[in-house]
Amino acid sequence: MIVQTEPAPVIGRPRSRAVTVLAVAGVVLAAALGGIAALLAVAALTAVPAVFVAAGIVTFVLLDVAGMALVARRSPPARRRAARWRLSAWTAVPLLALFAWTALVPPPVPPPAAFPGARLVRVATGSTLEVVRVPARAAGGGPPVVVVHGGPGVPDLAQLGRTYGRLAERGRDVYLYAEAGTGASTRSADPRGYSRERDVADLEALRARLGLDRMVLLGHSYGATVAAQYLTEHPGRVARLVLTSPGPPDPADRSGDLAQSRLDTARRLRVYAEVGAPRPMLGYLLLQVNPAAAHAFLPDAEADARNDRVLTLAGPALHCHGAPAPPPARGTGFYAAQYPQSASAPRPRDLRPGLAGVRVPALVFKGSCDYLSWRSAAEYRRLLPASRLVYLPGAGHDLHIDRPAEVVAAIEEFLAGRPPGLPDHPEPGPPPGYEGPA
């Protein structure tokens, strides 16, 4: 007598398990991508996190169930229904739990530390700015120095104040402030409120609020572009201009994207791990489609604390290789930094037409290890007829930390109307030994 046995389910045969695993993985990946796409599509229409997150979850579950139904067709007909729900449960439940834990649960956020000696100043634009004044320690020094920090979104008041506060010894008041969106200054409910135009308007409003007739503008990195744009709009208010590691006046210059290329592989991977974590990555994606939705999902305190950690990890890129570890970043502003660079932000304007021929005396600094292009500094030297470009070997982007004594000494000579004691570099090309892009 021949006994017929039921064939083993195809899904359980060893030779087909690899195909099944690949099919399940493909379904999960497609469902996850579909869920993210749905979340972002709904977020473009509403800034309510509960709505766009729910849309993403529902889409993921529906796609996962539908996909697993296709995979389950490899089972015998009598077992397909059970196989479909079993596969869906095995994939959707753990992944949704992981998503909730890593993307929806905010981490604890330490309270921001106040900067010693700072005060909050309300200006006519509606912004409230954190301002530090270092009073002159001698008489008759001339117009005050106003320091405009870099980033955008990186106030660095401690290090900038430690270096440029020394200018007070020559009889000048020195003012430092945190731009809107950074430090203890105003945070916008909608990140679309951050722009270079706003920073320039706030600077003029702060000048008026402080009662300054004319000032020496000292701009670092992004702050140099704020100072340069301010010069084009209010040339009569600028007595002298100092630009350190200036951001490029030409918006087509994208060398600012190269900072992480100066990090070693291990450090770069740590940066990628921090920015690529599910919650901050989702916040970044939301920022590209609806900044208000991003802000509702990832509030300022959390976003800024994460930004501090990322910039601390990336800090060595701002210095020459082998330099001492830079101090940790504090008080940075995620949205002030990221929205102006996002897909939905308007492009910054070209500063070159407005700067060409302006005869305000200017001193431009460039370090040998700066990640920005040489052209970003040389363009200011070319455009401003009363300018000098000085080169500092052994200094990185943050040359006020790497070579503070030389920088301050050169600025003091420049403010006194004397040559800065360092050679001028009028040539458009970089000198030998410059490590950044041309």
Coordinates of C-alpha atoms in Angstrom, one line a residue:
M1 CA 0.0 0.0 0.0
I2 CA 1.4 3.4 -1.0
V3 CA 0.9 6.2 1.6
Q4 CA 0.8 9.7 0.1
T5 CA 2.3 12.4 2.3
E6 CA 1.6 16.1 2.1
P7 CA 4.5 18.0 0.6
A8 CA 6.4 20.3 3.0
P9 CA 5.4 23.9 2.7
V10 CA 7.6 25.7 0.1
I11 CA 8.2 28.5 2.6
G12 CA 9.8 26.0 5.0
R13 CA 12.1 24.1 2.5
P14 CA 15.8 24.9 3.3
R15 CA 16.5 25.6 -0.4
S16 CA 13.9 28.3 -0.5
R17 CA 14.6 30.0 2.8
A18 CA 17.1 32.4 1.4
V19 CA 14.6 33.5 -1.2
T20 CA 12.0 33.9 1.5
V21 CA 14.3 35.9 3.7
L22 CA 15.2 38.2 0.8
A23 CA 11.5 38.7 -0.1
V24 CA 10.6 39.5 3.5
A25 CA 13.5 42.0 3.7
G26 CA 12.4 43.6 0.5
V27 CA 8.9 44.0 1.7
V28 CA 10.0 45.5 5.0
L29 CA 12.3 48.0 3.2
A30 CA 9.6 49.0 0.7
A31 CA 7.1 49.4 3.5
A32 CA 9.5 51.5 5.6
L33 CA 10.3 53.8 2.6
G34 CA 6.6 54.1 1.8
G35 CA 5.9 55.0 5.4
I36 CA 8.6 57.7 5.5
A37 CA 7.3 59.0 2.1
A38 CA 3.7 59.2 3.5
L39 CA 4.9 60.8 6.7
L40 CA 6.8 63.5 4.8
A41 CA 3.9 64.0 2.3
V42 CA 1.4 64.6 5.1
A43 CA 4.0 66.8 7.0
A44 CA 4.1 69.1 4.0
L45 CA 0.4 69.7 4.6
T46 CA 0.3 69.9 8.4
A47 CA 2.7 70.7 11.2
V48 CA 0.9 68.5 13.7
P49 CA 3.2 65.6 14.6
A50 CA 0.4 63.2 15.7
V51 CA -1.1 63.5 12.2
F52 CA 1.9 63.0 10.1
V53 CA 3.5 60.3 12.3
A54 CA 0.2 58.4 12.3
A55 CA 0.0 58.6 8.5
G56 CA 3.5 57.2 8.2
I57 CA 2.7 54.3 10.6
V58 CA -0.6 53.4 9.0
T59 CA 1.1 53.4 5.5
F60 CA 3.9 51.2 6.8
V61 CA 1.5 48.7 8.3
L62 CA -0.7 48.5 5.2
L63 CA 2.3 48.0 2.9
D64 CA 3.8 45.4 5.2
V65 CA 0.6 43.4 5.4
A66 CA 0.1 43.6 1.7
G67 CA 3.7 42.6 0.9
M68 CA 3.7 39.7 3.4
A69 CA 0.5 38.4 1.7
L70 CA 2.5 38.1 -1.5
V71 CA 5.4 36.3 0.3
A72 CA 2.9 34.0 2.0
R73 CA 1.7 32.8 -1.4
R74 CA 4.8 30.5 -1.4
S75 CA 3.0 28.5 1.4
P76 CA 0.3 25.9 0.7
P77 CA -3.2 27.5 0.2
A78 CA -4.5 26.3 3.6
R79 CA -1.6 28.0 5.4
R80 CA -1.3 31.3 3.5
R81 CA -3.6 33.4 5.7
A82 CA -1.8 32.3 8.9
A83 CA 1.6 32.8 7.3
R84 CA 0.7 36.3 6.1
W85 CA -0.3 37.5 9.6
R86 CA 2.6 35.7 11.2
L87 CA 5.1 37.3 8.9
S88 CA 3.4 40.7 9.4
A89 CA 3.5 40.4 13.1
W90 CA 7.1 39.2 13.2
T91 CA 8.2 42.3 11.1
A92 CA 5.9 45.1 11.8
V93 CA 5.6 44.9 15.6
P94 CA 9.3 44.9 16.5
L95 CA 10.1 47.6 13.9
L96 CA 7.3 49.8 15.1
A97 CA 8.5 49.4 18.7
L98 CA 12.1 50.3 17.5
F99 CA 10.8 53.3 15.6
A100 CA 8.8 54.5 18.6
W101 CA 11.8 54.1 20.9
T102 CA 14.4 55.7 18.7
A103 CA 12.4 58.3 16.8
L104 CA 9.4 59.3 18.9
V105 CA 10.7 59.3 22.5
P106 CA 12.7 62.5 23.1
P107 CA 15.9 62.1 25.1
P108 CA 16.5 64.1 28.3
V109 CA 17.9 67.6 27.6
P110 CA 20.2 69.4 29.9
P111 CA 19.3 73.0 30.7
P112 CA 21.2 75.6 28.7
A113 CA 24.0 77.3 30.6
A114 CA 23.9 81.1 30.8
F115 CA 26.9 83.0 29.6
P116 CA 28.5 84.9 32.5
G117 CA 28.2 88.7 32.2
A118 CA 25.7 88.6 29.3
R119 CA 22.4 90.6 29.2
L120 CA 19.4 90.3 27.1
V121 CA 18.7 93.3 24.8
R122 CA 15.4 93.8 22.9
V123 CA 15.9 95.4 19.6
A124 CA 13.5 97.1 17.1
T125 CA 13.2 94.1 14.8
G126 CA 11.5 92.2 17.7
S127 CA 14.5 90.0 18.4
T128 CA 16.0 89.7 21.9
L129 CA 19.7 89.2 21.7
E130 CA 22.2 88.0 24.2
V131 CA 24.9 90.7 24.4
V132 CA 28.3 90.8 26.2
R133 CA 30.1 94.1 26.6
V134 CA 33.8 94.2 27.4
P135 CA 34.4 97.9 28.5
A136 CA 37.4 99.8 27.3
R137 CA 40.3 99.7 29.8
A138 CA 41.9 102.9 28.4
A139 CA 40.8 106.2 27.0
G140 CA 40.6 107.5 23.4
G141 CA 40.6 104.2 21.5
G142 CA 38.1 105.0 18.8
P143 CA 34.9 103.4 17.6
P144 CA 33.8 100.2 19.4
V145 CA 34.4 96.7 18.0
V146 CA 31.3 94.6 17.4
V147 CA 32.1 90.9 16.9
V148 CA 29.8 88.9 14.6
H149 CA 30.1 85.1 15.2
G150 CA 30.1 82.3 12.7
G151 CA 28.0 79.3 11.8
P152 CA 25.3 80.2 11.1
G153 CA 24.2 79.2 14.6
V154 CA 27.5 79.0 16.4
P155 CA 27.9 81.9 18.9
D156 CA 31.2 80.7 20.6
L157 CA 31.0 83.8 22.8
A158 CA 33.6 82.3 25.3
Q159 CA 36.4 81.8 22.8
L160 CA 35.7 84.9 20.7
G161 CA 35.5 87.0 23.9
R162 CA 38.7 85.5 25.3
T163 CA 40.6 86.6 22.1
Y164 CA 38.9 89.8 21.0
G165 CA 38.2 91.1 24.5
R166 CA 41.9 92.0 24.5
L167 CA 41.1 94.8 22.1
A168 CA 39.5 96.6 25.1
E169 CA 43.0 97.2 26.5
R170 CA 43.6 99.7 23.6
G171 CA 40.6 101.8 24.6
R172 CA 37.8 100.4 22.7
D173 CA 34.5 98.9 23.9
V174 CA 34.1 95.4 22.6
Y175 CA 30.6 93.9 22.0
L176 CA 29.8 90.3 21.3
Y177 CA 26.3 88.9 20.8
A178 CA 24.5 85.7 20.0
E179 CA 22.4 86.0 16.8
A180 CA 18.8 85.1 16.8
G181 CA 18.3 81.3 17.2
T182 CA 21.5 80.9 19.3
G183 CA 22.7 81.2 22.8
A184 CA 20.0 82.9 25.0
S185 CA 18.7 84.9 22.1
T186 CA 15.3 84.7 20.5
R187 CA 14.1 81.4 19.1
S188 CA 11.6 81.5 16.2
A189 CA 8.5 79.4 16.3
D190 CA 9.0 78.9 12.6
P191 CA 12.6 78.2 11.4
R192 CA 11.8 80.1 8.2
G193 CA 12.4 83.2 10.3
Y194 CA 16.2 82.6 10.2
S195 CA 18.2 84.2 7.3
R196 CA 21.2 86.3 6.7
E197 CA 18.9 89.2 6.0
R198 CA 17.4 88.9 9.5
D199 CA 20.9 88.8 11.0
V200 CA 21.9 92.0 9.1
A201 CA 18.6 93.7 10.2
D202 CA 19.2 92.6 13.8
L203 CA 22.8 93.9 13.7
E204 CA 21.6 97.3 12.6
A205 CA 18.9 97.3 15.2
L206 CA 21.4 96.4 17.9
R207 CA 23.7 99.2 16.8
A208 CA 20.9 101.7 17.2
R209 CA 19.8 100.2 20.5
L210 CA 23.4 100.5 21.9
G211 CA 23.7 104.0 20.6
L212 CA 26.7 103.4 18.5
D213 CA 27.3 105.9 15.7
R214 CA 30.0 104.0 13.8
M215 CA 31.7 100.7 14.7
V216 CA 34.5 98.4 13.7
L217 CA 32.8 95.2 12.4
L218 CA 34.7 92.0 13.1
G219 CA 33.1 89.0 11.4
H220 CA 34.2 85.4 11.7
S221 CA 33.3 82.8 9.1
Y222 CA 29.5 83.2 8.4
G223 CA 29.7 86.3 10.5
A224 CA 32.0 87.8 7.9
T225 CA 29.2 87.5 5.3
V226 CA 26.8 89.2 7.7
A227 CA 29.3 92.0 8.2
A228 CA 30.0 92.3 4.5
Q229 CA 26.3 92.5 3.7
Y230 CA 25.8 95.0 6.5
L231 CA 28.6 97.1 4.9
T232 CA 26.8 97.1 1.5
E233 CA 23.6 98.3 3.2
H234 CA 25.0 100.7 5.8
P235 CA 28.5 101.8 4.7
G236 CA 28.4 104.9 6.7
R237 CA 28.2 103.0 10.0
V238 CA 31.3 100.9 9.4
A239 CA 34.6 102.6 10.4
R240 CA 36.7 99.5 9.6
L241 CA 36.1 95.9 8.7
V242 CA 37.9 92.8 10.0
L243 CA 37.1 89.4 8.4
T244 CA 38.5 86.2 9.8
S245 CA 38.2 82.9 7.8
P246 CA 35.4 84.6 5.9
G247 CA 32.5 82.8 4.3
P248 CA 32.5 83.3 0.5
P249 CA 30.8 86.3 -1.0
D250 CA 29.9 84.2 -4.0
P251 CA 27.0 81.8 -3.1
A252 CA 28.2 79.4 -5.8
D253 CA 31.3 78.7 -3.7
R254 CA 30.3 75.5 -1.9
S255 CA 33.6 74.9 -0.1
G256 CA 31.8 75.2 3.2
D257 CA 30.5 71.6 2.6
L258 CA 34.0 70.3 2.8
A259 CA 34.6 70.7 6.5
Q260 CA 34.2 67.0 7.4
S261 CA 36.8 66.1 4.8
R262 CA 39.4 67.2 7.4
L263 CA 38.3 64.7 10.0
D264 CA 39.9 61.2 10.3
T265 CA 37.7 58.2 9.4
A266 CA 36.9 57.3 13.0
R267 CA 35.8 60.8 13.9
R268 CA 33.8 61.1 10.7
L269 CA 31.9 57.9 11.5
R270 CA 31.1 59.2 14.9
V271 CA 29.6 62.3 13.4
Y272 CA 27.6 60.3 10.9
A273 CA 26.3 58.1 13.7
E274 CA 25.1 61.1 15.6
V275 CA 23.4 62.9 12.7
G276 CA 22.1 59.7 11.3
A277 CA 20.2 58.5 14.4
P278 CA 16.5 58.1 13.6
R279 CA 15.1 61.1 15.6
P280 CA 17.5 63.8 14.4
M281 CA 17.4 62.4 10.8
L282 CA 13.6 62.5 10.8
G283 CA 13.8 66.1 12.0
Y284 CA 16.3 66.9 9.3
L285 CA 14.0 65.4 6.6
L286 CA 11.0 67.2 7.9
L287 CA 13.0 70.5 7.7
Q288 CA 13.3 70.0 4.0
V289 CA 9.5 69.7 3.4
N290 CA 8.0 71.8 6.2
P291 CA 10.2 73.7 8.7
A292 CA 7.2 74.3 11.0
A293 CA 6.6 70.5 11.2
A294 CA 10.2 69.9 11.9
H295 CA 10.2 72.4 14.8
A296 CA 7.0 70.9 16.2
F297 CA 8.5 67.4 16.1
L298 CA 12.0 68.3 17.3
P299 CA 11.8 71.3 19.6
D300 CA 14.6 73.9 20.0
A301 CA 16.1 72.6 23.3
E302 CA 16.5 69.1 22.0
A303 CA 17.7 70.1 18.5
D304 CA 20.2 72.5 19.9
A305 CA 21.6 70.0 22.4
R306 CA 22.1 67.5 19.6
N307 CA 23.7 70.2 17.5
D308 CA 26.2 70.9 20.3
R309 CA 27.2 67.3 20.3
V310 CA 27.6 67.1 16.5
L311 CA 29.7 70.3 16.4
T312 CA 31.8 69.1 19.3
L313 CA 32.6 65.9 17.5
A314 CA 33.4 67.8 14.3
G315 CA 35.5 70.4 16.1
P316 CA 38.9 69.1 15.0
A317 CA 38.0 70.0 11.4
L318 CA 38.3 73.7 12.4
H319 CA 42.0 73.3 13.3
C320 CA 45.2 71.9 11.9
H321 CA 45.9 68.2 12.3
G322 CA 47.6 67.5 15.6
A323 CA 46.2 70.7 17.3
P324 CA 44.9 70.4 20.9
A325 CA 41.3 69.3 21.2
P326 CA 39.0 72.3 20.8
P327 CA 36.6 73.3 23.5
P328 CA 33.1 71.7 23.3
A329 CA 30.4 73.6 21.4
R330 CA 27.8 75.4 23.6
G331 CA 24.7 77.3 22.8
T332 CA 24.5 76.5 19.1
G333 CA 21.2 76.8 17.2
F334 CA 20.2 73.9 15.1
Y335 CA 17.5 75.7 13.1
A336 CA 19.5 78.9 12.8
A337 CA 22.2 76.7 11.2
Q338 CA 20.2 74.2 9.2
Y339 CA 17.2 76.1 7.8
P340 CA 19.2 78.6 5.7
Q341 CA 20.9 75.5 4.1
S342 CA 17.7 73.5 3.6
A343 CA 16.0 72.7 0.4
S344 CA 13.1 75.1 1.0
A345 CA 15.3 78.1 2.0
P346 CA 15.9 81.0 -0.5
R347 CA 19.5 81.1 -1.8
P348 CA 21.7 83.8 -0.3
R349 CA 22.4 86.8 -2.4
D350 CA 25.7 87.4 -4.2
L351 CA 27.6 90.0 -2.2
R352 CA 30.2 90.8 -4.8
P353 CA 28.3 93.5 -6.7
G354 CA 27.6 95.5 -3.6
L355 CA 31.2 95.2 -2.2
A356 CA 33.0 96.1 -5.4
G357 CA 34.8 99.4 -4.9
V358 CA 33.7 100.1 -1.3
R359 CA 36.7 102.0 0.2
V360 CA 36.2 101.1 3.9
P361 CA 39.6 99.9 5.3
A362 CA 39.5 96.1 5.6
L363 CA 41.7 93.4 7.0
V364 CA 41.2 89.8 6.0
F365 CA 42.7 86.8 7.7
K366 CA 43.2 83.3 6.3
G367 CA 44.8 80.3 8.0
S368 CA 46.7 77.5 6.2
C369 CA 44.4 74.8 7.4
D370 CA 41.1 76.4 6.7
Y371 CA 38.6 74.1 5.0
L372 CA 37.1 77.0 3.0
S373 CA 38.5 77.9 -0.4
W374 CA 41.3 80.4 -0.8
R375 CA 39.1 82.2 -3.2
S376 CA 36.5 82.9 -0.4
A377 CA 39.1 85.2 1.2
A378 CA 40.8 86.4 -1.9
E379 CA 37.6 87.7 -3.3
Y380 CA 37.3 90.3 -0.5
R381 CA 40.9 91.4 -1.1
R382 CA 40.0 91.8 -4.8
L383 CA 36.7 93.6 -4.3
L384 CA 37.7 96.0 -1.5
P385 CA 40.3 98.5 -2.7
A386 CA 41.5 99.5 0.9
S387 CA 41.9 95.9 2.0
R388 CA 44.8 93.6 3.0
L389 CA 44.8 89.8 3.1
V390 CA 47.1 88.2 5.7
Y391 CA 48.0 84.5 5.8
L392 CA 48.7 82.6 9.0
P393 CA 50.5 79.3 8.6
G394 CA 49.6 76.7 11.3
A395 CA 46.1 78.2 11.8
G396 CA 42.8 76.5 11.0
H397 CA 39.4 77.9 10.4
D398 CA 39.1 79.1 14.1
L399 CA 42.3 81.1 14.0
H400 CA 41.2 83.1 17.0
I401 CA 41.9 79.9 18.9
D402 CA 44.9 78.7 17.1
R403 CA 46.9 82.0 16.8
P404 CA 45.2 84.5 19.1
A405 CA 48.3 86.6 19.9
E406 CA 49.2 87.2 16.3
V407 CA 45.6 87.9 15.3
V408 CA 45.0 90.5 18.0
A409 CA 48.4 92.2 17.4
A410 CA 47.6 92.5 13.7
I411 CA 44.2 93.9 14.4
E412 CA 45.5 96.4 17.0
E413 CA 48.0 97.8 14.4
F414 CA 45.3 97.9 11.7
L415 CA 42.9 99.8 14.0
A416 CA 45.7 102.3 14.8
G417 CA 46.1 103.0 11.1
R418 CA 49.4 101.1 10.8
P419 CA 50.4 98.1 8.7
P420 CA 49.3 94.9 10.5
G421 CA 52.9 93.6 10.7
L422 CA 52.1 90.6 8.4
P423 CA 52.6 90.6 4.6
D424 CA 49.7 91.3 2.3
H425 CA 48.7 88.6 -0.2
P426 CA 47.0 90.3 -3.1
E427 CA 47.5 87.3 -5.5
P428 CA 44.3 85.4 -6.4
G429 CA 46.0 82.0 -5.8
P430 CA 46.9 80.4 -2.5
P431 CA 50.5 80.5 -1.1
P432 CA 52.6 77.3 -0.8
G433 CA 51.5 75.2 2.1
Y434 CA 47.8 76.1 2.0
E435 CA 45.8 72.9 2.7
G436 CA 42.3 74.0 1.6
P437 CA 40.8 74.1 -1.8
A438 CA 41.9 76.9 -4.2

